């Protein structure tokens, strides 16, 4: 027997059944439920918020929905409001996860943290991600955690290397240091980790002019020709003077003698003046280091100190042949210029100068020795100058024994 009065929940369930079956017709659903086809159609229209389509021949309007229908609609509206309020709360909480950017990993992390309360399906729908993406992210979490832990350990080792270099090493030297310690690491990974951790090497500073040519002085030919290399140590050197800013607007000056084969700083001198004695003292220090400079070439700029008679006599006594770059061309003595820039960049590290001359001398003394014994040079395969010379000596000894 067909019911004449249907409970409100029956109507709601009937409409829900019809909507859950996309391929079904109103007639087939009505037959399954044992209700009139037009009755089911009116329930569907009512649920859609439309008036029933039944009109009298005289064109009169359909009767207003009964009390049961109004209650059903109110209940549905209240339910939808609650859902919207919860979704608003979900988005408010999720905003905290997106402070660093609305990345997929942040959304997945939010779903993982709140799935018990709201459910994965609902959270994924509100946040606009596929459930398959979330479950993949969840499944790969252990591997991801292991990579993050490995990156954290590598970053800690990078910090140690960077600190040991007084904060001067960039990616290439940090990579070389880690490899020498036995770690298998790619320079791209080092670059990524240093960028994330905010670790960087030092950059160049502006130069201060120290070369003042003497037009009347004798000039030597350029025997280097911008070829800043040598097959053997103690055969070709470059020299230059750079300023050292100290307190009270004063300066002291550093003169250097650098081997073009190993980049070793063979000699240097520091003084509060730029007289010829400064470069003579640097040459004498190099002669003490090598034992003899006989037959070597000493390449410098056209500064008055290097073109002086005093320096020329010192070179002659040491058996050194002078070579000079063109006037006003820093590229002709680029290696010495590069050394000076590196020295001040890594010792001053952004400061305007030292507080006094003693502090400058002590800091330079420390750095210049580290340059020879510890600091890695890119042109030497990221080895220090003395390590490179030792390797050359070992190779030549092995070849001599083999011969």
mmCIF file of C-alpha atoms in Angstrom:
data_model
loop_
_atom_site.group_PDB
_atom_site.id
_atom_site.type_symbol
_atom_site.label_atom_id
_atom_site.label_comp_id
_atom_site.label_asym_id
_atom_site.label_seq_id
_atom_site.Cartn_x
_atom_site.Cartn_y
_atom_site.Cartn_z
ATOM 1 C CA UNK A 1 0.000 0.000 0.000
ATOM 2 C CA UNK A 2 1.391 3.458 -0.998
ATOM 3 C CA UNK A 3 1.844 5.996 1.798
ATOM 4 C CA UNK A 4 -0.076 9.249 1.472
ATOM 5 C CA UNK A 5 2.067 11.199 3.940
ATOM 6 C CA UNK A 6 5.856 10.959 3.798
ATOM 7 C CA UNK A 7 8.168 11.979 6.658
ATOM 8 C CA UNK A 8 10.580 14.891 5.899
ATOM 9 C CA UNK A 9 13.608 12.630 6.186
ATOM 10 C CA UNK A 10 12.118 10.241 3.619
ATOM 11 C CA UNK A 11 11.823 13.130 1.135
ATOM 12 C CA UNK A 12 15.408 14.230 1.769
ATOM 13 C CA UNK A 13 16.733 10.687 1.350
ATOM 14 C CA UNK A 14 14.700 10.172 -1.834
ATOM 15 C CA UNK A 15 16.167 13.322 -3.405
ATOM 16 C CA UNK A 16 19.664 12.302 -2.259
ATOM 17 C CA UNK A 17 19.200 8.846 -3.822
ATOM 18 C CA UNK A 18 18.236 10.368 -7.152
ATOM 19 C CA UNK A 19 21.224 12.735 -7.138
ATOM 20 C CA UNK A 20 23.633 9.959 -6.227
ATOM 21 C CA UNK A 21 22.708 8.044 -9.381
ATOM 22 C CA UNK A 22 23.655 10.245 -12.372
ATOM 23 C CA UNK A 23 22.411 7.703 -14.922
ATOM 24 C CA UNK A 24 19.021 7.111 -13.306
ATOM 25 C CA UNK A 25 15.740 8.782 -14.262
ATOM 26 C CA UNK A 26 13.189 10.239 -11.895
ATOM 27 C CA UNK A 27 10.745 7.553 -13.000
ATOM 28 C CA UNK A 28 13.093 4.653 -12.215
ATOM 29 C CA UNK A 29 13.932 6.030 -8.775
ATOM 30 C CA UNK A 30 10.256 6.661 -8.038
ATOM 31 C CA UNK A 31 9.410 3.076 -8.976
ATOM 32 C CA UNK A 32 12.175 1.775 -6.692
ATOM 33 C CA UNK A 33 10.764 3.775 -3.790
ATOM 34 C CA UNK A 34 7.121 3.112 -4.603
ATOM 35 C CA UNK A 35 6.178 6.792 -4.963
ATOM 36 C CA UNK A 36 4.495 8.731 -7.712
ATOM 37 C CA UNK A 37 6.881 10.071 -10.377
ATOM 38 C CA UNK A 38 5.455 13.594 -10.192
ATOM 39 C CA UNK A 39 5.679 13.563 -6.399
ATOM 40 C CA UNK A 40 9.393 12.768 -6.537
ATOM 41 C CA UNK A 41 9.869 15.458 -9.170
ATOM 42 C CA UNK A 42 8.224 18.036 -6.886
ATOM 43 C CA UNK A 43 10.493 16.993 -3.990
ATOM 44 C CA UNK A 44 13.524 17.508 -6.217
ATOM 45 C CA UNK A 45 12.284 20.944 -7.332
ATOM 46 C CA UNK A 46 11.598 21.921 -3.745
ATOM 47 C CA UNK A 47 15.076 20.825 -2.710
ATOM 48 C CA UNK A 48 16.456 22.931 -5.569
ATOM 49 C CA UNK A 49 14.637 25.966 -4.142
ATOM 50 C CA UNK A 50 12.034 26.184 -6.965
ATOM 51 C CA UNK A 51 8.303 26.189 -6.782
ATOM 52 C CA UNK A 52 6.475 23.161 -8.076
ATOM 53 C CA UNK A 53 5.534 23.354 -11.727
ATOM 54 C CA UNK A 54 1.977 22.366 -11.271
ATOM 55 C CA UNK A 55 -0.447 25.115 -12.397
ATOM 56 C CA UNK A 56 -4.164 25.106 -12.799
ATOM 57 C CA UNK A 57 -5.812 25.622 -16.147
ATOM 58 C CA UNK A 58 -6.748 29.128 -14.990
ATOM 59 C CA UNK A 59 -3.025 29.878 -14.336
ATOM 60 C CA UNK A 60 -3.243 29.932 -10.528
ATOM 61 C CA UNK A 61 0.055 29.634 -8.521
ATOM 62 C CA UNK A 62 1.065 26.402 -6.774
ATOM 63 C CA UNK A 63 0.326 26.189 -3.082
ATOM 64 C CA UNK A 64 3.049 27.228 -0.663
ATOM 65 C CA UNK A 65 5.262 24.454 0.708
ATOM 66 C CA UNK A 66 3.972 22.761 3.807
ATOM 67 C CA UNK A 67 5.587 23.088 7.226
ATOM 68 C CA UNK A 68 7.610 19.882 6.875
ATOM 69 C CA UNK A 69 9.292 21.162 3.713
ATOM 70 C CA UNK A 70 10.231 24.458 5.346
ATOM 71 C CA UNK A 71 11.830 22.632 8.269
ATOM 72 C CA UNK A 72 13.856 20.443 5.885
ATOM 73 C CA UNK A 73 15.111 23.471 4.000
ATOM 74 C CA UNK A 74 16.019 25.274 7.225
ATOM 75 C CA UNK A 75 17.926 22.257 8.495
ATOM 76 C CA UNK A 76 19.828 22.010 5.221
ATOM 77 C CA UNK A 77 20.630 25.732 5.305
ATOM 78 C CA UNK A 78 21.893 25.537 8.884
ATOM 79 C CA UNK A 79 24.050 22.556 7.992
ATOM 80 C CA UNK A 80 25.546 24.414 5.043
ATOM 81 C CA UNK A 81 26.261 27.456 7.205
ATOM 82 C CA UNK A 82 28.088 25.279 9.721
ATOM 83 C CA UNK A 83 30.129 23.752 6.916
ATOM 84 C CA UNK A 84 31.077 27.166 5.562
ATOM 85 C CA UNK A 85 32.047 28.391 9.013
ATOM 86 C CA UNK A 86 34.263 25.360 9.533
ATOM 87 C CA UNK A 87 35.871 25.867 6.121
ATOM 88 C CA UNK A 88 36.537 29.493 7.048
ATOM 89 C CA UNK A 89 38.214 28.314 10.269
ATOM 90 C CA UNK A 90 40.260 25.797 8.285
ATOM 91 C CA UNK A 91 41.550 28.495 5.941
ATOM 92 C CA UNK A 92 42.384 30.804 8.851
ATOM 93 C CA UNK A 93 44.461 28.099 10.506
ATOM 94 C CA UNK A 94 46.083 27.152 7.207
ATOM 95 C CA UNK A 95 47.203 30.758 6.643
ATOM 96 C CA UNK A 96 49.845 30.275 9.337
ATOM 97 C CA UNK A 97 51.374 27.451 7.327
ATOM 98 C CA UNK A 98 51.565 29.606 4.214
ATOM 99 C CA UNK A 99 53.597 32.434 5.760
ATOM 100 C CA UNK A 100 56.636 31.354 3.768
ATOM 101 C CA UNK A 101 54.694 30.837 0.520
ATOM 102 C CA UNK A 102 51.731 28.725 -0.510
ATOM 103 C CA UNK A 103 53.837 25.680 -1.308
ATOM 104 C CA UNK A 104 52.427 22.192 -1.719
ATOM 105 C CA UNK A 105 54.510 20.928 1.187
ATOM 106 C CA UNK A 106 52.882 23.478 3.512
ATOM 107 C CA UNK A 107 49.394 22.432 2.482
ATOM 108 C CA UNK A 108 50.215 18.759 2.878
ATOM 109 C CA UNK A 109 51.681 19.408 6.300
ATOM 110 C CA UNK A 110 48.495 21.211 7.336
ATOM 111 C CA UNK A 111 46.361 18.272 6.192
ATOM 112 C CA UNK A 112 48.582 15.866 8.151
ATOM 113 C CA UNK A 113 48.287 17.978 11.302
ATOM 114 C CA UNK A 114 44.483 18.399 11.150
ATOM 115 C CA UNK A 115 43.217 15.251 9.433
ATOM 116 C CA UNK A 116 41.797 13.718 12.605
ATOM 117 C CA UNK A 117 39.499 16.650 13.227
ATOM 118 C CA UNK A 118 38.337 17.516 9.712
ATOM 119 C CA UNK A 119 39.163 14.464 7.589
ATOM 120 C CA UNK A 120 41.583 14.190 4.673
ATOM 121 C CA UNK A 121 38.941 14.432 1.951
ATOM 122 C CA UNK A 122 37.472 17.669 3.235
ATOM 123 C CA UNK A 123 40.820 19.323 3.929
ATOM 124 C CA UNK A 124 42.152 18.468 0.491
ATOM 125 C CA UNK A 125 39.008 19.899 -1.118
ATOM 126 C CA UNK A 126 39.191 23.146 0.860
ATOM 127 C CA UNK A 127 42.937 23.617 0.239
ATOM 128 C CA UNK A 128 42.735 22.647 -3.417
ATOM 129 C CA UNK A 129 45.077 19.647 -3.491
ATOM 130 C CA UNK A 130 44.546 16.120 -4.750
ATOM 131 C CA UNK A 131 44.325 13.405 -2.124
ATOM 132 C CA UNK A 132 46.812 11.345 -4.135
ATOM 133 C CA UNK A 133 49.353 14.166 -3.785
ATOM 134 C CA UNK A 134 48.859 14.243 -0.027
ATOM 135 C CA UNK A 135 49.228 10.491 0.368
ATOM 136 C CA UNK A 136 52.364 10.515 -1.810
ATOM 137 C CA UNK A 137 53.799 13.293 0.360
ATOM 138 C CA UNK A 138 52.924 11.264 3.481
ATOM 139 C CA UNK A 139 54.452 8.092 2.063
ATOM 140 C CA UNK A 140 57.741 9.797 1.198
ATOM 141 C CA UNK A 141 58.031 11.632 4.543
ATOM 142 C CA UNK A 142 60.732 9.280 5.984
ATOM 143 C CA UNK A 143 62.998 9.730 2.952
ATOM 144 C CA UNK A 144 62.432 13.469 3.046
ATOM 145 C CA UNK A 145 63.276 13.620 6.754
ATOM 146 C CA UNK A 146 66.477 11.660 6.117
ATOM 147 C CA UNK A 147 67.518 14.121 3.377
ATOM 148 C CA UNK A 148 66.800 17.073 5.650
ATOM 149 C CA UNK A 149 68.882 15.536 8.428
ATOM 150 C CA UNK A 150 71.752 14.914 5.987
ATOM 151 C CA UNK A 151 71.511 18.513 4.743
ATOM 152 C CA UNK A 152 71.599 19.792 8.318
ATOM 153 C CA UNK A 153 74.752 17.784 9.036
ATOM 154 C CA UNK A 154 76.387 18.979 5.807
ATOM 155 C CA UNK A 155 75.484 22.587 6.635
ATOM 156 C CA UNK A 156 77.107 22.214 10.045
ATOM 157 C CA UNK A 157 80.336 20.995 8.413
ATOM 158 C CA UNK A 158 80.177 23.875 5.926
ATOM 159 C CA UNK A 159 79.881 26.341 8.805
ATOM 160 C CA UNK A 160 83.000 24.862 10.419
ATOM 161 C CA UNK A 161 85.007 25.171 7.184
ATOM 162 C CA UNK A 162 83.715 28.695 6.555
ATOM 163 C CA UNK A 163 84.548 29.785 10.096
ATOM 164 C CA UNK A 164 88.033 28.262 9.867
ATOM 165 C CA UNK A 165 88.676 30.442 6.803
ATOM 166 C CA UNK A 166 87.735 33.534 8.825
ATOM 167 C CA UNK A 167 84.504 33.711 6.861
ATOM 168 C CA UNK A 168 86.289 34.199 3.526
ATOM 169 C CA UNK A 169 85.730 30.934 1.613
ATOM 170 C CA UNK A 170 83.050 30.761 -1.041
ATOM 171 C CA UNK A 171 81.538 27.687 -2.706
ATOM 172 C CA UNK A 172 84.617 26.414 -4.636
ATOM 173 C CA UNK A 173 87.021 26.517 -1.673
ATOM 174 C CA UNK A 174 84.479 25.124 0.793
ATOM 175 C CA UNK A 175 83.827 22.251 -1.646
ATOM 176 C CA UNK A 176 87.552 21.553 -2.003
ATOM 177 C CA UNK A 177 88.052 21.576 1.775
ATOM 178 C CA UNK A 178 85.194 19.113 2.330
ATOM 179 C CA UNK A 179 86.547 16.804 -0.357
ATOM 180 C CA UNK A 180 89.998 16.858 1.241
ATOM 181 C CA UNK A 181 88.322 15.789 4.470
ATOM 182 C CA UNK A 182 87.037 12.701 2.660
ATOM 183 C CA UNK A 183 83.489 13.840 1.991
ATOM 184 C CA UNK A 184 81.913 13.122 -1.387
ATOM 185 C CA UNK A 185 80.049 16.338 -2.169
ATOM 186 C CA UNK A 186 78.916 18.225 -5.275
ATOM 187 C CA UNK A 187 79.608 21.950 -5.566
ATOM 188 C CA UNK A 188 75.973 22.544 -6.519
ATOM 189 C CA UNK A 189 74.831 21.021 -3.237
ATOM 190 C CA UNK A 190 77.322 23.166 -1.335
ATOM 191 C CA UNK A 191 76.040 26.248 -3.165
ATOM 192 C CA UNK A 192 72.432 25.357 -2.320
ATOM 193 C CA UNK A 193 73.123 24.731 1.356
ATOM 194 C CA UNK A 194 75.227 27.882 1.717
ATOM 195 C CA UNK A 195 72.502 29.937 0.049
ATOM 196 C CA UNK A 196 69.807 28.519 2.340
ATOM 197 C CA UNK A 197 71.965 29.063 5.438
ATOM 198 C CA UNK A 198 72.999 32.575 4.381
ATOM 199 C CA UNK A 199 76.709 31.665 4.202
ATOM 200 C CA UNK A 200 78.827 33.503 1.634
ATOM 201 C CA UNK A 201 82.450 34.320 0.868
ATOM 202 C CA UNK A 202 83.819 37.841 0.718
ATOM 203 C CA UNK A 203 83.661 40.083 -2.343
ATOM 204 C CA UNK A 204 86.030 42.605 -3.802
ATOM 205 C CA UNK A 205 86.548 46.083 -2.382
ATOM 206 C CA UNK A 206 87.432 49.272 -4.254
ATOM 207 C CA UNK A 207 91.109 49.960 -4.915
ATOM 208 C CA UNK A 208 93.286 52.798 -3.639
ATOM 209 C CA UNK A 209 96.018 54.082 -5.933
ATOM 210 C CA UNK A 210 99.573 53.381 -4.737
ATOM 211 C CA UNK A 211 101.458 53.355 -8.080
ATOM 212 C CA UNK A 212 103.070 56.718 -8.840
ATOM 213 C CA UNK A 213 105.363 56.579 -11.857
ATOM 214 C CA UNK A 214 108.587 58.534 -12.135
ATOM 215 C CA UNK A 215 108.806 59.872 -15.733
ATOM 216 C CA UNK A 216 112.566 60.381 -15.463
ATOM 217 C CA UNK A 217 113.368 56.896 -14.169
ATOM 218 C CA UNK A 218 114.764 54.098 -16.316
ATOM 219 C CA UNK A 219 112.242 51.565 -17.636
ATOM 220 C CA UNK A 220 112.665 47.809 -18.014
ATOM 221 C CA UNK A 221 111.000 45.776 -20.797
ATOM 222 C CA UNK A 222 107.920 43.613 -20.141
ATOM 223 C CA UNK A 223 109.243 40.051 -19.979
ATOM 224 C CA UNK A 224 105.972 38.521 -18.705
ATOM 225 C CA UNK A 225 103.422 39.814 -21.226
ATOM 226 C CA UNK A 226 100.437 39.047 -19.015
ATOM 227 C CA UNK A 227 101.392 35.337 -18.907
ATOM 228 C CA UNK A 228 101.183 34.950 -15.147
ATOM 229 C CA UNK A 229 102.455 31.387 -14.922
ATOM 230 C CA UNK A 230 105.722 29.475 -14.784
ATOM 231 C CA UNK A 231 106.763 25.871 -15.242
ATOM 232 C CA UNK A 232 109.091 25.864 -12.242
ATOM 233 C CA UNK A 233 109.236 27.623 -8.899
ATOM 234 C CA UNK A 234 111.748 30.410 -8.263
ATOM 235 C CA UNK A 235 111.894 31.483 -11.910
ATOM 236 C CA UNK A 236 109.316 34.291 -12.278
ATOM 237 C CA UNK A 237 107.947 36.665 -9.641
ATOM 238 C CA UNK A 238 105.559 39.620 -9.525
ATOM 239 C CA UNK A 239 105.598 42.404 -6.954
ATOM 240 C CA UNK A 240 103.402 45.308 -5.932
ATOM 241 C CA UNK A 241 102.576 47.724 -3.106
ATOM 242 C CA UNK A 242 99.187 48.109 -1.445
ATOM 243 C CA UNK A 243 97.984 50.406 1.301
ATOM 244 C CA UNK A 244 96.761 49.375 4.760
ATOM 245 C CA UNK A 245 94.311 51.857 6.355
ATOM 246 C CA UNK A 246 94.937 52.417 10.074
ATOM 247 C CA UNK A 247 93.437 54.738 12.660
ATOM 248 C CA UNK A 248 93.428 58.529 12.330
ATOM 249 C CA UNK A 249 93.286 58.522 8.531
ATOM 250 C CA UNK A 250 96.838 57.160 8.304
ATOM 251 C CA UNK A 251 98.221 54.319 6.202
ATOM 252 C CA UNK A 252 100.968 51.768 6.304
ATOM 253 C CA UNK A 253 102.042 49.842 3.206
ATOM 254 C CA UNK A 254 102.630 46.215 2.213
ATOM 255 C CA UNK A 255 105.115 45.221 -0.511
ATOM 256 C CA UNK A 256 104.951 41.651 -1.851
ATOM 257 C CA UNK A 257 106.973 39.194 -3.969
ATOM 258 C CA UNK A 258 104.831 36.350 -5.391
ATOM 259 C CA UNK A 259 106.034 33.236 -7.271
ATOM 260 C CA UNK A 260 104.124 32.812 -10.556
ATOM 261 C CA UNK A 261 104.458 29.032 -10.504
ATOM 262 C CA UNK A 262 103.049 28.236 -7.063
ATOM 263 C CA UNK A 263 101.481 31.625 -6.164
ATOM 264 C CA UNK A 264 103.578 31.456 -3.004
ATOM 265 C CA UNK A 265 104.216 34.718 -1.209
ATOM 266 C CA UNK A 266 108.005 34.358 -1.112
ATOM 267 C CA UNK A 267 108.652 37.705 0.559
ATOM 268 C CA UNK A 268 106.955 40.767 1.961
ATOM 269 C CA UNK A 269 107.624 43.918 3.953
ATOM 270 C CA UNK A 270 105.400 46.360 5.880
ATOM 271 C CA UNK A 271 106.287 49.994 6.628
ATOM 272 C CA UNK A 272 104.676 53.355 7.281
ATOM 273 C CA UNK A 273 106.165 54.778 4.062
ATOM 274 C CA UNK A 274 106.378 53.993 0.340
ATOM 275 C CA UNK A 275 110.081 54.689 -0.173
ATOM 276 C CA UNK A 276 112.260 52.346 -2.213
ATOM 277 C CA UNK A 277 113.502 50.649 0.967
ATOM 278 C CA UNK A 278 110.077 49.008 1.303
ATOM 279 C CA UNK A 279 110.340 47.032 -1.954
ATOM 280 C CA UNK A 280 114.040 46.308 -1.340
ATOM 281 C CA UNK A 281 113.150 44.727 2.003
ATOM 282 C CA UNK A 282 110.451 42.571 0.336
ATOM 283 C CA UNK A 283 112.954 41.355 -2.274
ATOM 284 C CA UNK A 284 115.499 40.544 0.455
ATOM 285 C CA UNK A 285 112.832 38.536 2.334
ATOM 286 C CA UNK A 286 112.128 36.511 -0.821
ATOM 287 C CA UNK A 287 115.862 35.860 -1.238
ATOM 288 C CA UNK A 288 116.048 34.525 2.315
ATOM 289 C CA UNK A 289 113.036 32.281 1.690
ATOM 290 C CA UNK A 290 114.426 30.776 -1.523
ATOM 291 C CA UNK A 291 118.094 30.808 -0.596
ATOM 292 C CA UNK A 292 118.855 32.386 -3.956
ATOM 293 C CA UNK A 293 116.911 34.271 -6.637
ATOM 294 C CA UNK A 294 119.673 34.044 -9.253
ATOM 295 C CA UNK A 295 118.249 33.852 -12.795
ATOM 296 C CA UNK A 296 114.694 34.769 -11.770
ATOM 297 C CA UNK A 297 112.549 37.511 -13.344
ATOM 298 C CA UNK A 298 110.977 40.176 -11.118
ATOM 299 C CA UNK A 299 107.942 41.780 -12.780
ATOM 300 C CA UNK A 300 106.449 44.996 -11.317
ATOM 301 C CA UNK A 301 104.602 48.130 -12.328
ATOM 302 C CA UNK A 302 106.277 51.452 -13.173
ATOM 303 C CA UNK A 303 105.994 52.840 -9.636
ATOM 304 C CA UNK A 304 108.830 55.095 -8.588
ATOM 305 C CA UNK A 305 109.949 52.554 -5.965
ATOM 306 C CA UNK A 306 110.472 49.802 -8.553
ATOM 307 C CA UNK A 307 112.095 52.089 -11.139
ATOM 308 C CA UNK A 308 114.506 53.527 -8.559
ATOM 309 C CA UNK A 309 118.259 52.995 -8.732
ATOM 310 C CA UNK A 310 118.219 51.449 -5.242
ATOM 311 C CA UNK A 311 115.838 48.652 -6.287
ATOM 312 C CA UNK A 312 117.696 48.119 -9.563
ATOM 313 C CA UNK A 313 120.941 47.642 -7.640
ATOM 314 C CA UNK A 314 119.258 45.150 -5.279
ATOM 315 C CA UNK A 315 117.981 43.114 -8.240
ATOM 316 C CA UNK A 316 121.427 43.156 -9.837
ATOM 317 C CA UNK A 317 123.126 41.900 -6.680
ATOM 318 C CA UNK A 318 120.514 39.115 -6.320
ATOM 319 C CA UNK A 319 120.925 38.068 -9.951
ATOM 320 C CA UNK A 320 117.327 39.064 -10.747
ATOM 321 C CA UNK A 321 116.228 40.456 -14.132
ATOM 322 C CA UNK A 322 113.730 43.305 -13.909
ATOM 323 C CA UNK A 323 110.479 43.368 -15.933
ATOM 324 C CA UNK A 324 107.916 46.178 -15.949
ATOM 325 C CA UNK A 325 104.342 46.563 -17.136
ATOM 326 C CA UNK A 326 103.097 49.409 -19.304
ATOM 327 C CA UNK A 327 102.403 52.721 -17.624
ATOM 328 C CA UNK A 328 98.805 52.977 -16.351
ATOM 329 C CA UNK A 329 97.925 49.363 -17.222
ATOM 330 C CA UNK A 330 96.886 47.404 -14.128
ATOM 331 C CA UNK A 331 96.134 44.342 -16.298
ATOM 332 C CA UNK A 332 99.874 43.966 -16.973
ATOM 333 C CA UNK A 333 100.362 43.206 -13.288
ATOM 334 C CA UNK A 334 96.953 41.670 -12.656
ATOM 335 C CA UNK A 335 98.070 38.797 -10.456
ATOM 336 C CA UNK A 336 99.699 41.094 -7.903
ATOM 337 C CA UNK A 337 96.662 43.402 -8.022
ATOM 338 C CA UNK A 338 94.380 40.423 -7.405
ATOM 339 C CA UNK A 339 96.480 39.298 -4.443
ATOM 340 C CA UNK A 340 96.287 42.757 -2.863
ATOM 341 C CA UNK A 341 92.511 42.871 -3.274
ATOM 342 C CA UNK A 342 92.130 39.414 -1.729
ATOM 343 C CA UNK A 343 94.407 40.274 1.173
ATOM 344 C CA UNK A 344 92.477 43.392 2.199
ATOM 345 C CA UNK A 345 89.095 41.859 1.539
ATOM 346 C CA UNK A 346 89.755 38.878 3.792
ATOM 347 C CA UNK A 347 91.580 40.712 6.569
ATOM 348 C CA UNK A 348 89.361 43.787 6.810
ATOM 349 C CA UNK A 349 86.073 41.933 6.086
ATOM 350 C CA UNK A 350 84.012 45.057 5.512
ATOM 351 C CA UNK A 351 85.776 47.326 8.034
ATOM 352 C CA UNK A 352 87.203 50.670 6.946
ATOM 353 C CA UNK A 353 90.567 49.910 8.525
ATOM 354 C CA UNK A 354 92.501 48.808 11.598
ATOM 355 C CA UNK A 355 92.556 50.833 14.783
ATOM 356 C CA UNK A 356 96.359 51.123 14.806
ATOM 357 C CA UNK A 357 99.484 49.949 12.988
ATOM 358 C CA UNK A 358 100.276 47.173 15.482
ATOM 359 C CA UNK A 359 96.864 45.596 14.985
ATOM 360 C CA UNK A 360 97.321 45.799 11.211
ATOM 361 C CA UNK A 361 100.774 44.179 11.355
ATOM 362 C CA UNK A 362 99.609 41.299 13.553
ATOM 363 C CA UNK A 363 96.540 40.601 11.403
ATOM 364 C CA UNK A 364 98.626 40.740 8.224
ATOM 365 C CA UNK A 365 101.291 38.487 9.765
ATOM 366 C CA UNK A 366 98.656 35.853 10.536
ATOM 367 C CA UNK A 367 96.879 36.047 7.165
ATOM 368 C CA UNK A 368 100.042 36.073 5.013
ATOM 369 C CA UNK A 369 101.289 32.865 6.638
ATOM 370 C CA UNK A 370 97.859 31.264 6.303
ATOM 371 C CA UNK A 371 97.864 32.268 2.635
ATOM 372 C CA UNK A 372 100.985 30.159 2.034
ATOM 373 C CA UNK A 373 100.160 27.198 4.244
ATOM 374 C CA UNK A 374 96.358 26.861 4.402
ATOM 375 C CA UNK A 375 94.401 29.057 2.009
ATOM 376 C CA UNK A 376 93.299 27.225 -1.131
ATOM 377 C CA UNK A 377 93.976 28.724 -4.546
ATOM 378 C CA UNK A 378 91.650 28.010 -7.470
ATOM 379 C CA UNK A 379 94.468 27.984 -10.066
ATOM 380 C CA UNK A 380 96.354 25.372 -8.024
ATOM 381 C CA UNK A 381 93.530 22.859 -7.967
ATOM 382 C CA UNK A 382 92.316 24.337 -4.687
ATOM 383 C CA UNK A 383 95.567 23.608 -2.907
ATOM 384 C CA UNK A 384 97.658 26.000 -0.828
ATOM 385 C CA UNK A 385 100.879 27.344 -2.429
ATOM 386 C CA UNK A 386 103.171 25.298 -0.177
ATOM 387 C CA UNK A 387 101.072 22.144 -0.685
ATOM 388 C CA UNK A 388 101.368 22.720 -4.431
ATOM 389 C CA UNK A 389 105.151 23.164 -4.218
ATOM 390 C CA UNK A 390 105.429 19.980 -2.140
ATOM 391 C CA UNK A 391 103.444 18.083 -4.768
ATOM 392 C CA UNK A 392 105.699 19.434 -7.536
ATOM 393 C CA UNK A 393 108.787 18.398 -5.581
ATOM 394 C CA UNK A 394 107.410 14.904 -4.976
ATOM 395 C CA UNK A 395 106.583 14.514 -8.668
ATOM 396 C CA UNK A 396 110.018 15.685 -9.812
ATOM 397 C CA UNK A 397 111.713 13.359 -7.306
ATOM 398 C CA UNK A 398 109.667 10.397 -8.559
ATOM 399 C CA UNK A 399 110.538 11.192 -12.192
ATOM 400 C CA UNK A 400 114.216 11.546 -11.324
ATOM 401 C CA UNK A 401 114.232 8.174 -9.578
ATOM 402 C CA UNK A 402 112.417 6.552 -12.520
ATOM 403 C CA UNK A 403 114.974 7.949 -14.933
#
